[in-house]
Coordinates of C-alpha atoms and ligand atoms in Angstrom, one line a residue:
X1 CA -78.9 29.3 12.6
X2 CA -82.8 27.7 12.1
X3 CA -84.6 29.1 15.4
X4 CA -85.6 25.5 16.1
X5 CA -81.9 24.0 17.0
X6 CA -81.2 27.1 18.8
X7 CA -83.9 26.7 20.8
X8 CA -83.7 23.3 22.0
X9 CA -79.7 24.5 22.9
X10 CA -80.9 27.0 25.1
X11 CA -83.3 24.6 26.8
X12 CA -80.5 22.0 27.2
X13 CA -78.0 24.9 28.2
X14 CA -80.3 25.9 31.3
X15 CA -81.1 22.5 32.3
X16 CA -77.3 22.1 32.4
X17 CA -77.4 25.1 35.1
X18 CA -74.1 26.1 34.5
X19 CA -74.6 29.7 34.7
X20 CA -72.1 30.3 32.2
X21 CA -71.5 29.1 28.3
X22 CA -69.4 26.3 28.3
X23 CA -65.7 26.4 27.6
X24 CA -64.7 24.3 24.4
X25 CA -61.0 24.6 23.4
X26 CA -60.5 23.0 19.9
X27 CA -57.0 22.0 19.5
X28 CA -54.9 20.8 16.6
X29 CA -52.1 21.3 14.1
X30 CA -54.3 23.2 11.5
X31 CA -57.0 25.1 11.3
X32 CA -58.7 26.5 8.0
X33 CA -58.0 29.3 6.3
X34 CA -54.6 29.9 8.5
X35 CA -52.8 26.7 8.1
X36 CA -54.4 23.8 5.5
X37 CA -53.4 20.5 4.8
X38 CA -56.6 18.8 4.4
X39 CA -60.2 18.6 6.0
X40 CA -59.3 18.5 9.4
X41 CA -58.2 22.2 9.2
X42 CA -61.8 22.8 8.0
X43 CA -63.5 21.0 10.8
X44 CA -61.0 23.3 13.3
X45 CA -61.9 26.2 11.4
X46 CA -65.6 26.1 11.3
X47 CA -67.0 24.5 13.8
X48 CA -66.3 27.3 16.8
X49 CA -68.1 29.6 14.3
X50 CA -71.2 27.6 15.0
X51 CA -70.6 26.5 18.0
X52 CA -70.4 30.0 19.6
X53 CA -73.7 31.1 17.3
X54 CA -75.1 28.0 19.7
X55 CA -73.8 29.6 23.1
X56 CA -70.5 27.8 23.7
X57 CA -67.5 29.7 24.4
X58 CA -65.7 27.5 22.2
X59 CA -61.8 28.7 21.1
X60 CA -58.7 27.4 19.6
X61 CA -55.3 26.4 19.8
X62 CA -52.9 25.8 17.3
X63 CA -48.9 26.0 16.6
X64 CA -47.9 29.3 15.3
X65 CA -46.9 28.3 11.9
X66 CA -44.6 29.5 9.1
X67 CA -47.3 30.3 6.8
X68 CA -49.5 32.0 9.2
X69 CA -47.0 34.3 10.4
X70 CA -46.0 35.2 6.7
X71 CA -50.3 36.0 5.9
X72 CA -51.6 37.0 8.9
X73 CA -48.7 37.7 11.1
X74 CA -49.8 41.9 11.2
X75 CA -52.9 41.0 12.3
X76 CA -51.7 38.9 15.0
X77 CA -51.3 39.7 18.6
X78 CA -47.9 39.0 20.5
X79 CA -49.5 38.2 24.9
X80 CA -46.7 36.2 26.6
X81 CA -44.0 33.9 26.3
X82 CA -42.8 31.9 29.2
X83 CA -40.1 28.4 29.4
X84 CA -41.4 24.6 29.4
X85 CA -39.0 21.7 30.5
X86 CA -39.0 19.0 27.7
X87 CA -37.1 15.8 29.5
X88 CA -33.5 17.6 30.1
X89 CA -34.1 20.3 27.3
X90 CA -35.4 23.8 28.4
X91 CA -37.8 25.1 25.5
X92 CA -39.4 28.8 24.5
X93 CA -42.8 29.1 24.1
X94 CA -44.5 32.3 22.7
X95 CA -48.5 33.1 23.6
X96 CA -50.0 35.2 20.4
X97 CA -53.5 35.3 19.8
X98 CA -55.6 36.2 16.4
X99 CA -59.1 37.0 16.2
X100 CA -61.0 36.0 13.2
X101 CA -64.8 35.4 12.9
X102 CA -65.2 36.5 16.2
X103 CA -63.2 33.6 17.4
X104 CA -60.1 33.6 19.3
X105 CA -57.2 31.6 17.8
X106 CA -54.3 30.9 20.0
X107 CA -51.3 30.6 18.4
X108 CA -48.0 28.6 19.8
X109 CA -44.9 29.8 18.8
X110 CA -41.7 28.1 18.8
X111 CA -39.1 29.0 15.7
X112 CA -37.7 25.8 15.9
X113 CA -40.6 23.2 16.1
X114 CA -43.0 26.0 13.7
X115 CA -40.8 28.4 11.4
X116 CA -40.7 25.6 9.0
X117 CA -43.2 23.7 7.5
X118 CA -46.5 22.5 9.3
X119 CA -45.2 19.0 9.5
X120 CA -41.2 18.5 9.5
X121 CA -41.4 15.2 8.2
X122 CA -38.3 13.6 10.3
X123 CA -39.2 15.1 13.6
X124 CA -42.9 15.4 14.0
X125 CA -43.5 13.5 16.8
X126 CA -41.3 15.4 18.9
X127 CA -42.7 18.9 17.3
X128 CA -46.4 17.8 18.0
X129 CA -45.1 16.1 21.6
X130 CA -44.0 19.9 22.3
X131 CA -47.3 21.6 21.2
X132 CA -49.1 19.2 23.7
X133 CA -47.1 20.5 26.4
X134 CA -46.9 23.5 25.4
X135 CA -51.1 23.9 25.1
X136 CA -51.2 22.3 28.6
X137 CA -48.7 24.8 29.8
X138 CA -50.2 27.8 28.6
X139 CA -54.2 27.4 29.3
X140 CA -53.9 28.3 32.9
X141 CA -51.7 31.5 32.2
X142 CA -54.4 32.6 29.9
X143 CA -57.6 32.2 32.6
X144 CA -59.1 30.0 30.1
X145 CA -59.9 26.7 31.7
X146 CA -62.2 24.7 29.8
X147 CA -65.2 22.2 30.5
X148 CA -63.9 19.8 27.0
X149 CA -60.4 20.0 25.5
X150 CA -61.4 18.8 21.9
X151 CA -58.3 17.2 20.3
X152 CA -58.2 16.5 16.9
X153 CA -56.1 13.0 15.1
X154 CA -52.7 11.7 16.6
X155 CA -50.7 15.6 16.8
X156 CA -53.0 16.4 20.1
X157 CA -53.5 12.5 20.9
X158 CA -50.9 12.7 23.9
X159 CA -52.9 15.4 25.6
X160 CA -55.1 13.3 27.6
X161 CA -52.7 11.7 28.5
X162 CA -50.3 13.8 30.0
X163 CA -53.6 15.8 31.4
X164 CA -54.7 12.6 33.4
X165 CA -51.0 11.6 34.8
X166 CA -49.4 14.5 35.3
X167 CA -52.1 17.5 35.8
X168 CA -54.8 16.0 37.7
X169 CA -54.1 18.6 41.1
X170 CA -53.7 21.3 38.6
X171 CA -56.4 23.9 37.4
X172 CA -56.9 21.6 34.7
X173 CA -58.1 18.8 37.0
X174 CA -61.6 18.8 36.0
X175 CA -61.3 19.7 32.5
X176 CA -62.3 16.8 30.0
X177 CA -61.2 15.5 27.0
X178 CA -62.8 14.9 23.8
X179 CA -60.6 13.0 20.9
X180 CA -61.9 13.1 17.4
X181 CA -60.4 10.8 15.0
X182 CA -60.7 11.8 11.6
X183 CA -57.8 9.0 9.8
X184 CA -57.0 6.5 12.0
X185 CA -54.5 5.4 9.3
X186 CA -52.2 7.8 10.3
X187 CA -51.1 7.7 13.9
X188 CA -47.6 9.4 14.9
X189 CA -45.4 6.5 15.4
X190 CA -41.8 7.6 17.2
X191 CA -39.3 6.6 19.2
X192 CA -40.3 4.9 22.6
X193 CA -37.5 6.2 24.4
X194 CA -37.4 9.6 23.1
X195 CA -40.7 9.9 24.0
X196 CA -40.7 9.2 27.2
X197 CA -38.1 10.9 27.9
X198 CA -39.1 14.1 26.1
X199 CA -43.0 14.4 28.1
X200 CA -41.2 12.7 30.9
X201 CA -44.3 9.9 30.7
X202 CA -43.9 7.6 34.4
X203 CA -42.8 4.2 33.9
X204 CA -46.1 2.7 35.0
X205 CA -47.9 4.5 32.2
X206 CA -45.7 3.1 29.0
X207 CA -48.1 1.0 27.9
X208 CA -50.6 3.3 27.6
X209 CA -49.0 4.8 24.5
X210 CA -46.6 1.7 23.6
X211 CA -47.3 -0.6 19.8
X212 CA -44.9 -2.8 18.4
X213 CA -41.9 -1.0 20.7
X214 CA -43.4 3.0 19.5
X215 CA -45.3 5.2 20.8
X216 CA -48.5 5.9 19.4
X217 CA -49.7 9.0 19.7
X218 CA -52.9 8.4 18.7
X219 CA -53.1 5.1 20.4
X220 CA -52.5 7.0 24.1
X221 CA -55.6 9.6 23.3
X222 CA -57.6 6.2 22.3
X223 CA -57.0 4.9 25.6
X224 CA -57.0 7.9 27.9
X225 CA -59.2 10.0 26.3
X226 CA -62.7 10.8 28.2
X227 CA -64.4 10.7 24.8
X228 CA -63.4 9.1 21.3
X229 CA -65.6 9.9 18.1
X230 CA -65.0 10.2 14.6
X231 CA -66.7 11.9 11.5
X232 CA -69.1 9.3 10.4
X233 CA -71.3 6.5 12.5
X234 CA -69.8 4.2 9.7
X235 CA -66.3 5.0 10.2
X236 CA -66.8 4.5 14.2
X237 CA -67.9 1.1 14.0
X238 CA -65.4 0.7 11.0
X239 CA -62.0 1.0 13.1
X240 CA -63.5 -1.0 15.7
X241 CA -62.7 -4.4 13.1
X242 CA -59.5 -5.3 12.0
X243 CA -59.8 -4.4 8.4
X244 CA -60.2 -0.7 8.9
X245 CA -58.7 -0.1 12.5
X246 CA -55.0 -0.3 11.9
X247 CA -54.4 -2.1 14.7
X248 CA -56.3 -0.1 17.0
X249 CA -59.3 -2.0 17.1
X250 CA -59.0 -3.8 20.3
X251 CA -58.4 -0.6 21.9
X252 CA -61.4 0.8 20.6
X253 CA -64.0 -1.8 20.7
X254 CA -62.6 -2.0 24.6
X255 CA -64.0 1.1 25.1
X256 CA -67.2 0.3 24.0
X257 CA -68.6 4.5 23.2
X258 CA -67.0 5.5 19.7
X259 CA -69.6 7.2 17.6
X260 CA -69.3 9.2 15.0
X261 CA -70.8 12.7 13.9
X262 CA -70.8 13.5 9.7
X263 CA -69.2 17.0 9.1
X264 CA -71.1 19.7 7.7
X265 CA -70.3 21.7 4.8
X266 CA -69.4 25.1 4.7
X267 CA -73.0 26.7 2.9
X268 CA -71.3 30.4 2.4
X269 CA -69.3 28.5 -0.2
X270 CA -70.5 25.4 -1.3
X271 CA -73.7 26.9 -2.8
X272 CA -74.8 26.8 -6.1
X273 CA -77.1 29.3 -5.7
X274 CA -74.9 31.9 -4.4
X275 CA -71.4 31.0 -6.1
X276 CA -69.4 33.4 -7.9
X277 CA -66.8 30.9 -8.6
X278 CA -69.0 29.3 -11.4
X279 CA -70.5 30.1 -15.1
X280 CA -74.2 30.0 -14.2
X281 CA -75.6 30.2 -10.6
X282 CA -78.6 27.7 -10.1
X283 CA -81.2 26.4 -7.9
X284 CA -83.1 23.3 -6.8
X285 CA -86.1 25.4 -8.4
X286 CA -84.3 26.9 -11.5
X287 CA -81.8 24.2 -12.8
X288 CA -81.3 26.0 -16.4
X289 CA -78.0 26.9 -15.0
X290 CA -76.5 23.6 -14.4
X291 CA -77.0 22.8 -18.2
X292 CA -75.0 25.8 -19.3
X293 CA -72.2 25.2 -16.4
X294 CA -71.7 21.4 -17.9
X295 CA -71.4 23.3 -21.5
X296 CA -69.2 25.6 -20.2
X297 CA -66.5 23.1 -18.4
X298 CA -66.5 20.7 -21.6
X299 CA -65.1 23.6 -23.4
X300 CA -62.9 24.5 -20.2
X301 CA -61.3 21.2 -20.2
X302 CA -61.4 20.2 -23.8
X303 CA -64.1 17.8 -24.4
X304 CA -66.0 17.0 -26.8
X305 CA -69.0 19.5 -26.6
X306 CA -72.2 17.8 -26.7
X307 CA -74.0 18.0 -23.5
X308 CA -76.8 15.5 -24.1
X309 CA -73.5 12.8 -22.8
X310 CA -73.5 12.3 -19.6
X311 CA -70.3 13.4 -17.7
X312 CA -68.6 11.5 -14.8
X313 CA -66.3 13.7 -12.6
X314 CA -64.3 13.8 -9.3
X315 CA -61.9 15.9 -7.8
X316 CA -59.6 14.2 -5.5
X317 CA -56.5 13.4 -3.8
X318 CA -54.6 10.4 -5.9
X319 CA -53.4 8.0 -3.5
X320 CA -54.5 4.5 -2.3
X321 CA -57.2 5.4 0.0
X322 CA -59.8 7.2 -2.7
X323 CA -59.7 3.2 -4.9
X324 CA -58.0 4.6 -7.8
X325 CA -56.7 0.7 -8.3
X326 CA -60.8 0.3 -8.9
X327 CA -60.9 2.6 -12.1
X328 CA -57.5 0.9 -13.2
X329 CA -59.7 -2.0 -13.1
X330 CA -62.9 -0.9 -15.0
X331 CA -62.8 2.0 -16.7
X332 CA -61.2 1.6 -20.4
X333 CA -63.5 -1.2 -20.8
X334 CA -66.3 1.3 -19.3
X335 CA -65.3 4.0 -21.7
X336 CA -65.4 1.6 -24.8
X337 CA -68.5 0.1 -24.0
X338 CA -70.5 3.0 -22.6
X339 CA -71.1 6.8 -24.3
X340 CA -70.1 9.0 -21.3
X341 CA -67.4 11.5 -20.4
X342 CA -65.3 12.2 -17.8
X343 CA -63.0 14.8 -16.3
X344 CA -60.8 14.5 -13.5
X345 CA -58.9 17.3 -11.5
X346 CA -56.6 15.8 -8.6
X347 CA -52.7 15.7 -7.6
X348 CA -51.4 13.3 -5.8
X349 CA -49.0 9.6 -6.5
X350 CA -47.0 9.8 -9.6
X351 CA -48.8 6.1 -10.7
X352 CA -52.2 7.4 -10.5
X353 CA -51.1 10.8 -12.2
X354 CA -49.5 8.8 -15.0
X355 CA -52.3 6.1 -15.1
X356 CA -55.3 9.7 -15.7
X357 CA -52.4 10.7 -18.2
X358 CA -52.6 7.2 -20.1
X359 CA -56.8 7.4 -19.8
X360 CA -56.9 10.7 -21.4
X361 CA -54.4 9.5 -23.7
X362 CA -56.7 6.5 -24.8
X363 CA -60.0 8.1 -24.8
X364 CA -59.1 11.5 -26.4
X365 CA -62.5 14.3 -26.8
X366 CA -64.2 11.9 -23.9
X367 CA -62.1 11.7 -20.9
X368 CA -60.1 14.7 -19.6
X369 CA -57.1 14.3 -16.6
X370 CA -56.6 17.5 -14.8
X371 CA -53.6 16.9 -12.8
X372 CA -52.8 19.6 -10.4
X373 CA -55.1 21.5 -7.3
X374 CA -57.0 24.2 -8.3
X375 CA -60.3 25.6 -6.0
X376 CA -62.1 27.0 -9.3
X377 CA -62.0 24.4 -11.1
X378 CA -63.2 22.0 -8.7
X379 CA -66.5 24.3 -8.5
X380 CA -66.9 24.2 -11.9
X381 CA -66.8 20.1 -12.1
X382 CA -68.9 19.9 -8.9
X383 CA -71.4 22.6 -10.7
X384 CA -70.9 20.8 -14.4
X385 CA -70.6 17.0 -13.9
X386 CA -74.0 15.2 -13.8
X387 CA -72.7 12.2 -12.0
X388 CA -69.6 12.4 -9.0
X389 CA -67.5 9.1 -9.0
X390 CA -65.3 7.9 -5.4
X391 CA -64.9 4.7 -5.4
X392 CA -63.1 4.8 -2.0
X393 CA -61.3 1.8 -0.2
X394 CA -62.2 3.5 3.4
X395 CA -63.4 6.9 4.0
X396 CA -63.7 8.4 7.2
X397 CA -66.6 11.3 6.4
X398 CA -65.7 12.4 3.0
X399 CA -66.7 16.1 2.2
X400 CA -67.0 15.5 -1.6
X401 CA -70.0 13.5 -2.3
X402 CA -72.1 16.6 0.0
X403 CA -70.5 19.0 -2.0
X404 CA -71.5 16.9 -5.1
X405 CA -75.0 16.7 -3.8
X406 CA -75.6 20.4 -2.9
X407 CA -74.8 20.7 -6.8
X408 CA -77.2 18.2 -7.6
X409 CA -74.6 16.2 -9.1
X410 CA -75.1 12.4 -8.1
X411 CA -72.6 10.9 -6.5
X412 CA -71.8 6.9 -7.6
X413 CA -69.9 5.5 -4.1
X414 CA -68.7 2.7 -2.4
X415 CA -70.5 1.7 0.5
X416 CA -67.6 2.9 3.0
X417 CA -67.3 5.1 6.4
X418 CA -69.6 8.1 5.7
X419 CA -69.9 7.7 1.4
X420 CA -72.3 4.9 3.5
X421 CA -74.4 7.3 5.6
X422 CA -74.3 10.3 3.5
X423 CA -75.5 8.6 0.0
X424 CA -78.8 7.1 -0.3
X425 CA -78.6 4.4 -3.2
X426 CA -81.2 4.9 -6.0
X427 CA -84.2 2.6 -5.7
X428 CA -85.8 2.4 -8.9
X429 CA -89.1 1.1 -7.7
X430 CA -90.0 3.7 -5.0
X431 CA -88.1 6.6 -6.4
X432 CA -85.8 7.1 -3.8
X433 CA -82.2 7.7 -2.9
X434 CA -80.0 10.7 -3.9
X435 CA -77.1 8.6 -5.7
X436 CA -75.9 5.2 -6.6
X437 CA -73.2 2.7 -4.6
X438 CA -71.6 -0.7 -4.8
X439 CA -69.9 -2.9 -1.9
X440 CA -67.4 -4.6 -2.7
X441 CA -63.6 -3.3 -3.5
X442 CA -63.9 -4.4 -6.9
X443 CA -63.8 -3.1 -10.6
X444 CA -66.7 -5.1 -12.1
X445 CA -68.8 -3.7 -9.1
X446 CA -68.1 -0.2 -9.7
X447 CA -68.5 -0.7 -13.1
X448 CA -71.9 -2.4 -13.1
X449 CA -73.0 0.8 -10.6
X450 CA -71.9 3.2 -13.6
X451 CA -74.3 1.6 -15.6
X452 CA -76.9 2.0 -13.8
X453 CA -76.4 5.7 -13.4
X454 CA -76.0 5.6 -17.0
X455 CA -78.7 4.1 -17.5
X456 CA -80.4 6.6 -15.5
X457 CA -79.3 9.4 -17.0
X458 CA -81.7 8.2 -19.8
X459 CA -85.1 8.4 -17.9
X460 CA -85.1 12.3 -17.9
X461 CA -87.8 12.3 -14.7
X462 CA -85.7 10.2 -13.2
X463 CA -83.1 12.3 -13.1
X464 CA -84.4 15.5 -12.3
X465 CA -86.2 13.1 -8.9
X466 CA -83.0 11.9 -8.1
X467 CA -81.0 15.6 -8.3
X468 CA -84.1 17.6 -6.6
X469 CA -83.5 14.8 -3.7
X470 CA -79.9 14.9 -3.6
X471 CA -80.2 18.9 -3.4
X472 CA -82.8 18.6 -0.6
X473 CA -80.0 16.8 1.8
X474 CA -79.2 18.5 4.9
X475 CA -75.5 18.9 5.3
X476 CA -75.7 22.1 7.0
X477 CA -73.0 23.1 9.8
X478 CA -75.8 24.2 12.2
X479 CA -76.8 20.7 12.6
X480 CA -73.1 19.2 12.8
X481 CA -72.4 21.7 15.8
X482 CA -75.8 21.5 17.5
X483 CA -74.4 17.2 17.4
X484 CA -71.0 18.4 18.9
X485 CA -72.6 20.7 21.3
X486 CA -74.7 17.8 22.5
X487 CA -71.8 15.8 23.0
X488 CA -69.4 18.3 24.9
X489 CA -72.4 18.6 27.5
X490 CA -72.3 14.7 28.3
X491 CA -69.4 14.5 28.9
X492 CA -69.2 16.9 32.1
Ligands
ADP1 P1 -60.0 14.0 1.8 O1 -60.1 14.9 3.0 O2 -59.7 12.6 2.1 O3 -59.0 14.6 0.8 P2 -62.7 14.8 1.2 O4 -63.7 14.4 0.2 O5 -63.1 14.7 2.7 O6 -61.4 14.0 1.0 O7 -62.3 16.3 1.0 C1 -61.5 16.7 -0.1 C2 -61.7 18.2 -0.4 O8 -60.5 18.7 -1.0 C3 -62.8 18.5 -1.2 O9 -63.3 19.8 -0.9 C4 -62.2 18.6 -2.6 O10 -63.0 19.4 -3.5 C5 -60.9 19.2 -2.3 N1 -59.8 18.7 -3.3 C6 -59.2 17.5 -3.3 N2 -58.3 17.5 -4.4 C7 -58.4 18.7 -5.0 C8 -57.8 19.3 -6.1 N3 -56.8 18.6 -6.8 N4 -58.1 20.6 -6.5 C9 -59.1 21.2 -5.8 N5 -59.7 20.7 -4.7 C10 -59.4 19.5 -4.3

């Protein structure tokens, strides 16, 4: 933690004059390394590290889930159970708590809702509805009432507002809510009546959750919540329009006070300097390694080996939202045209799969499709590749292009959500920038931003400008908290 931030915490913290650290309960379906489905479990599962090294009493509080019970269930502390009221139904809810990193993890148990998988694809609104009340339920018993209850996407959306309607003259009264939004494409659509029924939500309060006859869960923490940010400045203003807020927009722009905050990554493993995980470690100072790391994943993925061609990469999830339609578009012309390589490693739509399948197919020695998900590998392309393609149609923060940039690899994005504020584009005249982007959702637009990259790659000073830069960007966790912190202590 640089002395600097923690300083000016400390100085904020005692103008606060609360006497205490402040109480932060993160709350959500996953949290990293227990139970992962994507970079939301990350967020939950880094930032109370920092934020306690900052003085919060920050803690979490997640479902007990399958998974977690079969790795870490011996290492997990049974405290309480007790009964909740769901509608008519009378439900069991377990109290088990895990310490890891110092922090303490609650964990909700229920077989039914969490001895399967982390989201039971017919019945997750009603699983998630039952973790809000359960979370609600079980705070008080524990003596843990905080200052911000931080939900996290649509699963914990309904908190706020079953906190506001129906716990206002309980211990909870004063608590406040913070609701990060981190997709707003996906947003827990269910049953109206069911709902309802099931939190038992008052009949002058339906249309605080209702959309096209559902209830959105994500919807009733946009309204209801004390707070609403999301992971990128870009982003926030982004859902605010119709073309990225999936029909939340109005509700948003109502409020008038969505910002956004850019994750951090995690430096104990995203450092090339310090990572076992690939062939040659390296520095901004001593790039040798890189050279020998690119050398190494040609032969690893079986390309051509000649490491004076520059070499494209990404690592991704395939489906609509990372612009595969783009490369579709644009890159067997690109590949023709152009002398570069590229590799990719992702899993996702059958299409795309096939479609990477087809490309390798076409371009055999000089483009490699790595379909599947595999953590060492995607070290070694973020440590090998010299340029980092994601050509996304929206992108709420996007963790890959700072990864690609802590490697020095240059990231090539669309101007979208937080690719926007995270990637300087390359201005030839003065030097700057620590990558290259386009704007517009279009083939010929990504293609003519290859280009210049590979054009680029040519001027050797150029280069090793542009990578030093990229390397230089602060994407450090200490700052992300320190931003979080700030914002817990407005709100109360
Ligand atoms: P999103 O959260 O939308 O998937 P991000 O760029 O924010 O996109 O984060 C994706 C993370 O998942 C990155 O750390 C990336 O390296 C990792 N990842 C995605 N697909 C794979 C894969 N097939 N194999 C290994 N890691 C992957």
């Amino acid at each position: 933690m640089p002395e600097t931030l923690k300083k000016q915490m400390d100085q904020i913290l005692e103008n606060k004059g609360l006497g205490r650290p402040p109480r932060i309960l993160l709350t959500a379906a996953e949290c990293s390394p227990l139970a992962k489905t994507g970079g939301l479990a990350d967020v939950v599962g880094s930032l109370p590290k920092y934020l306690r090294k900052m003085g919060f009493d920050a803690r979490v509080m997640i479902p007990y889930h399958r998974i977690i019970k079969e790795r870490y269930g011996d290492q997990v502390e049974y405290l309480f159970s007790f009964d909740i009221h769901m509608g008519w139904r009378t439900k069991f809810v377990g109290v088990n708590r895990l310490v890891l990193n110092k922090v303490t993890i609650w964990l909700i148990e229920n077989e039914e809702y969490f001895g399967g998988p982390i989201y039971m694809s017919d019945r997750e609104g009603e699983q998630y509805a039952f973790f809000t009340r359960a979370v609600l339920e079980a705070l008080p018993q524990l003596d843990f009432i905080p200052d911000v209850i931080h939900c996290n996407d649509w699963h914990t959306g309904m908190l706020p507002l079953l906190l506001k309607t129906q716990y206002v003259y309980s211990p909870l009264g004063g608590t406040k809510t913070l609701l990060t939004i981190h997709n707003i494409a996906y947003q827990g659509l269910c049953k109206f009546d069911f709902v309802q029924d099931f939190l038992s939500i008052p009949d002058g309060c339906l249309g605080l959750m209702e959309r096209y006859g559902m209830a959105d869960f994500l919807k009733a923490g946009c309204v209801m919540a004390d707070k609403v940010n999301t992971v990128s400045p870009s982003y926030a203003w982004e859902i605010c329009t119709p073309e990225y807020g999936e029909g939340l927009d109005g509700v948003l722009s109502m409020r008038g006070d969505v910002g956004g905050i850019v994750n951090g990554i995690d430096q104990s493993v995203w450092n090339p300097g310090k990572d076992n995980s690939i062939p040659v470690k390296y520095t901004r100072s001593k790039m040798m390694g890189k050279v020998q790391c690119k050398t190494a994943l040609l032969e690893a993925v079986g390309l051509e080996i000649n490491p004076n061609r520059p070499l494209i990469g990404m690592v991704t999830r395939l489906v609509e939202q990372k612009g595969i339609e783009l490369m579709m578009d644009a890159m067997d012309n690109l590949l023709n045209e152009r002398d570069f390589a590229f590799v990719l490693l992702g899993n996702g739509e059958r299409r795309y799969e096939d479609w990477f399948r087809g490309l390798e197919a076409r371009h055999p020695g000089k483009v490699c499709a790595w379909i599947g998900y595999d953590d060492d590998l995607s070290h070694w392309i973020y440590a090998g590749c010299d340029f980092y393609l994601m050509p996304s149609r929206f992108e709420p923060c996007g963790i890959s292009q700072l990864i690609a940039m802590a490697y020095g690899t240059l990231p090539i994005v669309r101007e979208t959500g937080g690719l926007r504020d995270t990637v300087q584009a390359y201005n030839m005249f003065t030097g700057e920038g620590t990558g290259f982007s386009f704007a517009n959702m279009d083939g010929g637009d990504m293609a003519y931003a290859i280009r210049r990259a590979l054009d680029t790659y040519e001027d050797k000073d150029a280069m090793a400008q542009l990578m030093k830069q990229a390397m230089s960007v602060d994407s450090s966790c200490d700052k992300w908290a320190f931003d979080y912190g700030n914002l817990y202590l407005s709100m109360f």
